């Protein structure tokens, strides 16, 4: 074998005995079948070994290339791992590709509609479709666990008997909920999550059969009381964190009557209300398109048969995987596009460095060509070097990508699905290998083709001078110029994207919210059924707890509200303004509704514009009153609301409310969303009490009094769980986590792009100066001053920069429009961002050109001429 390799080396790189330069290639082409494939593998291995020796002799150059490419490949690896996991990876259930979520949607838009199903719709789906192997329904629920230390608020589900079998996930202990468990009058049972079992019950293997005390509230209901504590027998424990089930701490059965109608925990039938979610497993022969056709038919039948409740409703199914990750599709694809630009920029930068370095390899390539190597053989050799570099960079990039995955977990917004599943798995590694190989071909092909042009042999014979040599040198310079322009352009586009994201995020966090966030402590308090079994005692409990909290030394003021700022708002579809005809509910008629205690506006520092605030005298025995915000005052009362009246739709509240005050509008749902019209009523006059939030303004650090506040609440109701204990600044931080995440990542990508552009421009100008040593020596020998040389080299570099910025502006104008949905109060063509980025790129390019320009000034004419 050694003789074989030596013979091949001699044939390729030394003159043959019969002086036939094509002998080796002719013999190679004569090989066929298996021998040809073996020959190709042998030569490929030889090329890689020779490439490795070349790279060992140029370790500095190789390190720069690996660093540049590794940054681009690592960024792509990290973002693709998140994209693959959230959007493409199969869910951790058996045959998860056949799991679908069933949804009901409005064909006519109305405010605040949901995708919940009604039980009537679900019954019709089961009876009139044939493509579902199993169907299961569930309802989100909130639980209060007592009897095991401090009362704790848990999240979970009420599920039907087929729920766990539909997902195909069996318990690790005990049994799942079965259809018999869902019958009215059956023993109350519960299935625990692995996390709840470990944290609260010490992984007790004897937990089965034991009873736990729970108070349950379906999330689709607004009531916070009269649900009662009940004993539930533990029948099973689920495995650790199967996704979509992982958000639940425990599961209990949905309750049905003897005729199969679902009833809520209050004992009310919800057959005609859209309050149920459902999941189904398709039969093996069914397709999603077939299923949706059947569902549309069912919806049409229901609309015709029951127009009062089912008109304008449609039914559809969506793959459960898409349902879970669908909201993240746009953001992930934009980030994947951004890192693709980073990798493209890295390829262009490396390609420009290879082009700049190619002049020094002309003698080597010309000798090989003279000794009989064909152009294709030389291109293969040069590409093998590029691919070897790319593979080394890919390994480095995989390590960077693994680190980037950990960074993604830290920076990702709360609630991002399947984030714990992001890993450096097989598909991600295959993607990394693929983009490494593609990158190696991309950045290596142009230099290889340029360096093996036929004119090279003629140029060598002329001693590096003459027409052919000049033409070849001109072509190399032109290609280098084009690559530098591309680098600047791509870097400009990346930086404009990151600049827009930064400015958008800055606008968001400095947006006027309508209240002051500092020194405010918030928490959810779910008063127990023992104190809130009825409405009046519940109001008394709330009043007493609030008085005790306000009596704490460092508390300036406190209030209780139905929904704290930056949460899902309560709302009514329409209000009936006195003296105006009733209108039809629409998107413009939606109005926020918030029950509050006196002192709410003072606690949040919301300005009172007119009238008065609520007092303790505004109770159930006094006139029903309300305070409206500025947006509602303008919409419904021409800006003069005091003393006027409005009412709520029947069943939602009083039909007549007197307006006693007007306050400034606040951004209660999202800081990026304009304030909606809103009104406030005293909790003492509310007809139901939703999940309550305690808001406390302190004179000192809010976190320092958290324990004292909890003790005061528990002094009134020892079974009231307290959760989400945070400062308002923390709540705000969580609310802007998504735009902050995008801004940080785009800034990182823009910074990497700028670094790659700096490397590319510096390398090209530096090599250009080294190649022009003789020319610069002649110029200085003929009288050129150092400042003239400096001006010439800098001028050439900055001219390329200006051209690159110009083309980058065109590219940015075409591409940044895709960022429109992520921007807040800034346009994708923001002039200030474009100008700022242009100045930054020009400054960096100037710095990249200045260092080799200074080296050009220090050229000694005598040494340069003697060397030539």
PDB file of N, CA, C and O in Angstrom, residues 373-420:
ATOM      1  N   UNK A 373      -1.094  17.762 -13.762  1.00  0.00           N
ATOM      2  CA  UNK A 373      -2.374  17.767 -13.069  1.00  0.00           C
ATOM      3  C   UNK A 373      -3.393  18.571 -13.868  1.00  0.00           C
ATOM      4  O   UNK A 373      -3.104  19.677 -14.325  1.00  0.00           O
ATOM      5  N   UNK A 374      -4.608  18.018 -14.002  1.00  0.00           N
ATOM      6  CA  UNK A 374      -5.663  18.736 -14.720  1.00  0.00           C
ATOM      7  C   UNK A 374      -6.274  19.783 -13.814  1.00  0.00           C
ATOM      8  O   UNK A 374      -6.093  19.777 -12.587  1.00  0.00           O
ATOM      9  N   UNK A 375      -7.053  20.671 -14.406  1.00  0.00           N
ATOM     10  CA  UNK A 375      -7.699  21.723 -13.622  1.00  0.00           C
ATOM     11  C   UNK A 375      -8.679  21.122 -12.619  1.00  0.00           C
ATOM     12  O   UNK A 375      -8.749  21.573 -11.471  1.00  0.00           O
ATOM     13  N   UNK A 376      -9.446  20.097 -13.024  1.00  0.00           N
ATOM     14  CA  UNK A 376     -10.404  19.483 -12.108  1.00  0.00           C
ATOM     15  C   UNK A 376      -9.684  18.866 -10.911  1.00  0.00           C
ATOM     16  O   UNK A 376     -10.141  18.953  -9.778  1.00  0.00           O
ATOM     17  N   UNK A 377      -8.506  18.256 -11.173  1.00  0.00           N
ATOM     18  CA  UNK A 377      -7.741  17.653 -10.083  1.00  0.00           C
ATOM     19  C   UNK A 377      -7.256  18.712  -9.102  1.00  0.00           C
ATOM     20  O   UNK A 377      -7.297  18.524  -7.882  1.00  0.00           O
ATOM     21  N   UNK A 378      -6.835  19.854  -9.624  1.00  0.00           N
ATOM     22  CA  UNK A 378      -6.370  20.939  -8.758  1.00  0.00           C
ATOM     23  C   UNK A 378      -7.529  21.550  -7.968  1.00  0.00           C
ATOM     24  O   UNK A 378      -7.374  21.883  -6.786  1.00  0.00           O
ATOM     25  N   UNK A 379      -8.680  21.699  -8.631  1.00  0.00           N
ATOM     26  CA  UNK A 379      -9.850  22.240  -7.933  1.00  0.00           C
ATOM     27  C   UNK A 379     -10.252  21.322  -6.788  1.00  0.00           C
ATOM     28  O   UNK A 379     -10.579  21.778  -5.678  1.00  0.00           O
ATOM     29  N   UNK A 380     -10.205  19.999  -7.035  1.00  0.00           N
ATOM     30  CA  UNK A 380     -10.527  19.045  -5.971  1.00  0.00           C
ATOM     31  C   UNK A 380      -9.567  19.181  -4.797  1.00  0.00           C
ATOM     32  O   UNK A 380      -9.975  19.126  -3.630  1.00  0.00           O
ATOM     33  N   UNK A 381      -8.295  19.360  -5.102  1.00  0.00           N
ATOM     34  CA  UNK A 381      -7.323  19.507  -4.027  1.00  0.00           C
ATOM     35  C   UNK A 381      -7.593  20.769  -3.206  1.00  0.00           C
ATOM     36  O   UNK A 381      -7.600  20.737  -1.965  1.00  0.00           O
ATOM     37  N   UNK A 382      -7.843  21.878  -3.870  1.00  0.00           N
ATOM     38  CA  UNK A 382      -8.102  23.130  -3.159  1.00  0.00           C
ATOM     39  C   UNK A 382      -9.412  23.067  -2.384  1.00  0.00           C
ATOM     40  O   UNK A 382      -9.506  23.577  -1.261  1.00  0.00           O
ATOM     41  N   UNK A 383     -10.447  22.429  -2.975  1.00  0.00           N
ATOM     42  CA  UNK A 383     -11.714  22.298  -2.266  1.00  0.00           C
ATOM     43  C   UNK A 383     -11.568  21.393  -1.048  1.00  0.00           C
ATOM     44  O   UNK A 383     -12.236  21.604  -0.026  1.00  0.00           O
ATOM     45  N   UNK A 384     -10.719  20.375  -1.159  1.00  0.00           N
ATOM     46  CA  UNK A 384     -10.520  19.502   0.000  1.00  0.00           C
ATOM     47  C   UNK A 384      -9.918  20.287   1.163  1.00  0.00           C
ATOM     48  O   UNK A 384     -10.273  20.058   2.327  1.00  0.00           O
ATOM     49  N   UNK A 385      -9.030  21.230   0.878  1.00  0.00           N
ATOM     50  CA  UNK A 385      -8.487  22.082   1.925  1.00  0.00           C
ATOM     51  C   UNK A 385      -9.585  22.935   2.550  1.00  0.00           C
ATOM     52  O   UNK A 385      -9.662  23.082   3.776  1.00  0.00           O
ATOM     53  N   UNK A 386     -10.451  23.499   1.693  1.00  0.00           N
ATOM     54  CA  UNK A 386     -11.540  24.335   2.196  1.00  0.00           C
ATOM     55  C   UNK A 386     -12.514  23.518   3.032  1.00  0.00           C
ATOM     56  O   UNK A 386     -12.965  23.953   4.105  1.00  0.00           O
ATOM     57  N   UNK A 387     -12.849  22.306   2.560  1.00  0.00           N
ATOM     58  CA  UNK A 387     -13.790  21.462   3.296  1.00  0.00           C
ATOM     59  C   UNK A 387     -13.180  21.024   4.621  1.00  0.00           C
ATOM     60  O   UNK A 387     -13.871  20.946   5.648  1.00  0.00           O
ATOM     61  N   UNK A 388     -11.876  20.741   4.630  1.00  0.00           N
ATOM     62  CA  UNK A 388     -11.215  20.378   5.882  1.00  0.00           C
ATOM     63  C   UNK A 388     -11.293  21.532   6.873  1.00  0.00           C
ATOM     64  O   UNK A 388     -11.587  21.328   8.063  1.00  0.00           O
ATOM     65  N   UNK A 389     -11.029  22.734   6.391  1.00  0.00           N
ATOM     66  CA  UNK A 389     -11.188  23.909   7.254  1.00  0.00           C
ATOM     67  C   UNK A 389     -12.611  24.018   7.778  1.00  0.00           C
ATOM     68  O   UNK A 389     -12.844  24.304   8.958  1.00  0.00           O
ATOM     69  N   UNK A 390     -13.595  23.805   6.895  1.00  0.00           N
ATOM     70  CA  UNK A 390     -14.999  23.916   7.282  1.00  0.00           C
ATOM     71  C   UNK A 390     -15.380  22.859   8.311  1.00  0.00           C
ATOM     72  O   UNK A 390     -16.147  23.131   9.240  1.00  0.00           O
ATOM     73  N   UNK A 391     -14.849  21.642   8.183  1.00  0.00           N
ATOM     74  CA  UNK A 391     -15.172  20.590   9.137  1.00  0.00           C
ATOM     75  C   UNK A 391     -14.582  20.898  10.511  1.00  0.00           C
ATOM     76  O   UNK A 391     -15.224  20.656  11.545  1.00  0.00           O
ATOM     77  N   UNK A 392     -13.351  21.416  10.520  1.00  0.00           N
ATOM     78  CA  UNK A 392     -12.754  21.824  11.803  1.00  0.00           C
ATOM     79  C   UNK A 392     -13.595  22.949  12.423  1.00  0.00           C
ATOM     80  O   UNK A 392     -13.882  22.942  13.625  1.00  0.00           O
ATOM     81  N   UNK A 393     -13.984  23.919  11.571  1.00  0.00           N
ATOM     82  CA  UNK A 393     -14.836  25.011  12.061  1.00  0.00           C
ATOM     83  C   UNK A 393     -16.188  24.479  12.520  1.00  0.00           C
ATOM     84  O   UNK A 393     -16.775  24.998  13.475  1.00  0.00           O
ATOM     85  N   UNK A 394     -16.708  23.422  11.834  1.00  0.00           N
ATOM     86  CA  UNK A 394     -17.974  22.828  12.243  1.00  0.00           C
ATOM     87  C   UNK A 394     -17.892  22.206  13.620  1.00  0.00           C
ATOM     88  O   UNK A 394     -18.823  22.321  14.427  1.00  0.00           O
ATOM     89  N   UNK A 395     -16.773  21.540  13.916  1.00  0.00           N
ATOM     90  CA  UNK A 395     -16.580  20.973  15.254  1.00  0.00           C
ATOM     91  C   UNK A 395     -16.540  22.092  16.295  1.00  0.00           C
ATOM     92  O   UNK A 395     -17.187  22.007  17.354  1.00  0.00           O
ATOM     93  N   UNK A 396     -15.789  23.144  15.993  1.00  0.00           N
ATOM     94  CA  UNK A 396     -15.731  24.297  16.889  1.00  0.00           C
ATOM     95  C   UNK A 396     -17.111  24.942  17.019  1.00  0.00           C
ATOM     96  O   UNK A 396     -17.538  25.333  18.113  1.00  0.00           O
ATOM     97  N   UNK A 397     -17.837  25.027  15.880  1.00  0.00           N
ATOM     98  CA  UNK A 397     -19.173  25.608  15.901  1.00  0.00           C
ATOM     99  C   UNK A 397     -20.155  24.790  16.712  1.00  0.00           C
ATOM    100  O   UNK A 397     -21.052  25.342  17.366  1.00  0.00           O
ATOM    101  N   UNK A 398     -20.019  23.456  16.673  1.00  0.00           N
ATOM    102  CA  UNK A 398     -20.901  22.603  17.476  1.00  0.00           C
ATOM    103  C   UNK A 398     -20.698  22.877  18.965  1.00  0.00           C
ATOM    104  O   UNK A 398     -21.666  22.909  19.747  1.00  0.00           O
ATOM    105  N   UNK A 399     -19.447  23.074  19.370  1.00  0.00           N
ATOM    106  CA  UNK A 399     -19.181  23.416  20.768  1.00  0.00           C
ATOM    107  C   UNK A 399     -19.786  24.769  21.118  1.00  0.00           C
ATOM    108  O   UNK A 399     -20.408  24.928  22.183  1.00  0.00           O
ATOM    109  N   UNK A 400     -19.612  25.751  20.236  1.00  0.00           N
ATOM    110  CA  UNK A 400     -20.230  27.055  20.462  1.00  0.00           C
ATOM    111  C   UNK A 400     -21.754  26.936  20.485  1.00  0.00           C
ATOM    112  O   UNK A 400     -22.428  27.603  21.271  1.00  0.00           O
ATOM    113  N   UNK A 401     -22.306  26.093  19.596  1.00  0.00           N
ATOM    114  CA  UNK A 401     -23.754  25.894  19.560  1.00  0.00           C
ATOM    115  C   UNK A 401     -24.279  25.290  20.847  1.00  0.00           C
ATOM    116  O   UNK A 401     -25.354  25.672  21.326  1.00  0.00           O
ATOM    117  N   UNK A 402     -23.525  24.344  21.428  1.00  0.00           N
ATOM    118  CA  UNK A 402     -23.935  23.752  22.707  1.00  0.00           C
ATOM    119  C   UNK A 402     -23.977  24.822  23.792  1.00  0.00           C
ATOM    120  O   UNK A 402     -24.914  24.870  24.600  1.00  0.00           O
ATOM    121  N   UNK A 403     -22.969  25.681  23.810  1.00  0.00           N
ATOM    122  CA  UNK A 403     -22.973  26.795  24.763  1.00  0.00           C
ATOM    123  C   UNK A 403     -24.130  27.748  24.459  1.00  0.00           C
ATOM    124  O   UNK A 403     -24.798  28.258  25.363  1.00  0.00           O
ATOM    125  N   UNK A 404     -24.390  27.970  23.160  1.00  0.00           N
ATOM    126  CA  UNK A 404     -25.487  28.850  22.771  1.00  0.00           C
ATOM    127  C   UNK A 404     -26.842  28.313  23.189  1.00  0.00           C
ATOM    128  O   UNK A 404     -27.759  29.090  23.498  1.00  0.00           O
ATOM    129  N   UNK A 405     -27.006  26.983  23.201  1.00  0.00           N
ATOM    130  CA  UNK A 405     -28.274  26.398  23.653  1.00  0.00           C
ATOM    131  C   UNK A 405     -28.527  26.733  25.118  1.00  0.00           C
ATOM    132  O   UNK A 405     -29.663  27.039  25.517  1.00  0.00           O
ATOM    133  N   UNK A 406     -27.493  26.649  25.935  1.00  0.00           N
ATOM    134  CA  UNK A 406     -27.638  27.031  27.343  1.00  0.00           C
ATOM    135  C   UNK A 406     -27.996  28.504  27.471  1.00  0.00           C
ATOM    136  O   UNK A 406     -28.803  28.886  28.332  1.00  0.00           O
ATOM    137  N   UNK A 407     -27.404  29.338  26.610  1.00  0.00           N
ATOM    138  CA  UNK A 407     -27.725  30.757  26.630  1.00  0.00           C
ATOM    139  C   UNK A 407     -29.174  30.983  26.222  1.00  0.00           C
ATOM    140  O   UNK A 407     -29.869  31.831  26.793  1.00  0.00           O
ATOM    141  N   UNK A 408     -29.656  30.236  25.240  1.00  0.00           N
ATOM    142  CA  UNK A 408     -31.051  30.354  24.814  1.00  0.00           C
ATOM    143  C   UNK A 408     -32.003  30.026  25.954  1.00  0.00           C
ATOM    144  O   UNK A 408     -33.033  30.688  26.129  1.00  0.00           O
ATOM    145  N   UNK A 409     -31.682  29.006  26.731  1.00  0.00           N
ATOM    146  CA  UNK A 409     -32.558  28.631  27.847  1.00  0.00           C
ATOM    147  C   UNK A 409     -32.636  29.749  28.878  1.00  0.00           C
ATOM    148  O   UNK A 409     -33.669  29.940  29.520  1.00  0.00           O
ATOM    149  N   UNK A 410     -31.533  30.483  29.041  1.00  0.00           N
ATOM    150  CA  UNK A 410     -31.515  31.580  30.012  1.00  0.00           C
ATOM    151  C   UNK A 410     -32.279  32.800  29.482  1.00  0.00           C
ATOM    152  O   UNK A 410     -33.037  33.441  30.215  1.00  0.00           O
ATOM    153  N   UNK A 411     -32.101  33.089  28.200  1.00  0.00           N
ATOM    154  CA  UNK A 411     -32.673  34.309  27.630  1.00  0.00           C
ATOM    155  C   UNK A 411     -34.102  34.144  27.144  1.00  0.00           C
ATOM    156  O   UNK A 411     -34.815  35.139  27.009  1.00  0.00           O
ATOM    157  N   UNK A 412     -34.528  32.928  26.870  1.00  0.00           N
ATOM    158  CA  UNK A 412     -35.844  32.704  26.252  1.00  0.00           C
ATOM    159  C   UNK A 412     -36.955  33.214  27.164  1.00  0.00           C
ATOM    160  O   UNK A 412     -36.864  33.136  28.395  1.00  0.00           O
ATOM    161  N   UNK A 413     -38.031  33.744  26.576  1.00  0.00           N
ATOM    162  CA  UNK A 413     -39.154  34.241  27.376  1.00  0.00           C
ATOM    163  C   UNK A 413     -39.787  33.129  28.208  1.00  0.00           C
ATOM    164  O   UNK A 413     -39.788  31.961  27.799  1.00  0.00           O
ATOM    165  N   UNK A 414     -40.334  33.466  29.367  1.00  0.00           N
ATOM    166  CA  UNK A 414     -41.031  32.455  30.179  1.00  0.00           C
ATOM    167  C   UNK A 414     -42.177  31.835  29.384  1.00  0.00           C
ATOM    168  O   UNK A 414     -42.882  32.515  28.640  1.00  0.00           O
ATOM    169  N   UNK A 415     -42.356  30.548  29.538  1.00  0.00           N
ATOM    170  CA  UNK A 415     -43.437  29.865  28.847  1.00  0.00           C
ATOM    171  C   UNK A 415     -43.082  29.346  27.474  1.00  0.00           C
ATOM    172  O   UNK A 415     -43.942  28.756  26.796  1.00  0.00           O
ATOM    173  N   UNK A 416     -41.835  29.555  27.016  1.00  0.00           N
ATOM    174  CA  UNK A 416     -41.439  29.020  25.716  1.00  0.00           C
ATOM    175  C   UNK A 416     -41.540  27.500  25.749  1.00  0.00           C
ATOM    176  O   UNK A 416     -40.940  26.852  26.601  1.00  0.00           O
ATOM    177  N   UNK A 417     -42.304  26.897  24.826  1.00  0.00           N
ATOM    178  CA  UNK A 417     -42.547  25.459  24.921  1.00  0.00           C
ATOM    179  C   UNK A 417     -41.321  24.621  24.573  1.00  0.00           C
ATOM    180  O   UNK A 417     -40.490  25.010  23.756  1.00  0.00           O
ATOM    181  N   UNK A 418     -41.177  23.491  25.242  1.00  0.00           N
ATOM    182  CA  UNK A 418     -40.215  22.433  24.927  1.00  0.00           C
ATOM    183  C   UNK A 418     -38.761  22.902  25.034  1.00  0.00           C
ATOM    184  O   UNK A 418     -37.866  22.309  24.434  1.00  0.00           O
ATOM    185  N   UNK A 419     -38.525  23.959  25.794  1.00  0.00           N
ATOM    186  CA  UNK A 419     -37.175  24.496  25.886  1.00  0.00           C
ATOM    187  C   UNK A 419     -36.233  23.506  26.560  1.00  0.00           C
ATOM    188  O   UNK A 419     -35.042  23.462  26.247  1.00  0.00           O
ATOM    189  N   UNK A 420     -36.770  22.695  27.478  1.00  0.00           N
ATOM    190  CA  UNK A 420     -35.915  21.724  28.158  1.00  0.00           C
ATOM    191  C   UNK A 420     -35.509  20.573  27.238  1.00  0.00           C
ATOM    192  O   UNK A 420     -34.622  19.785  27.581  1.00  0.00           O
TER     193      UNK A 420
END
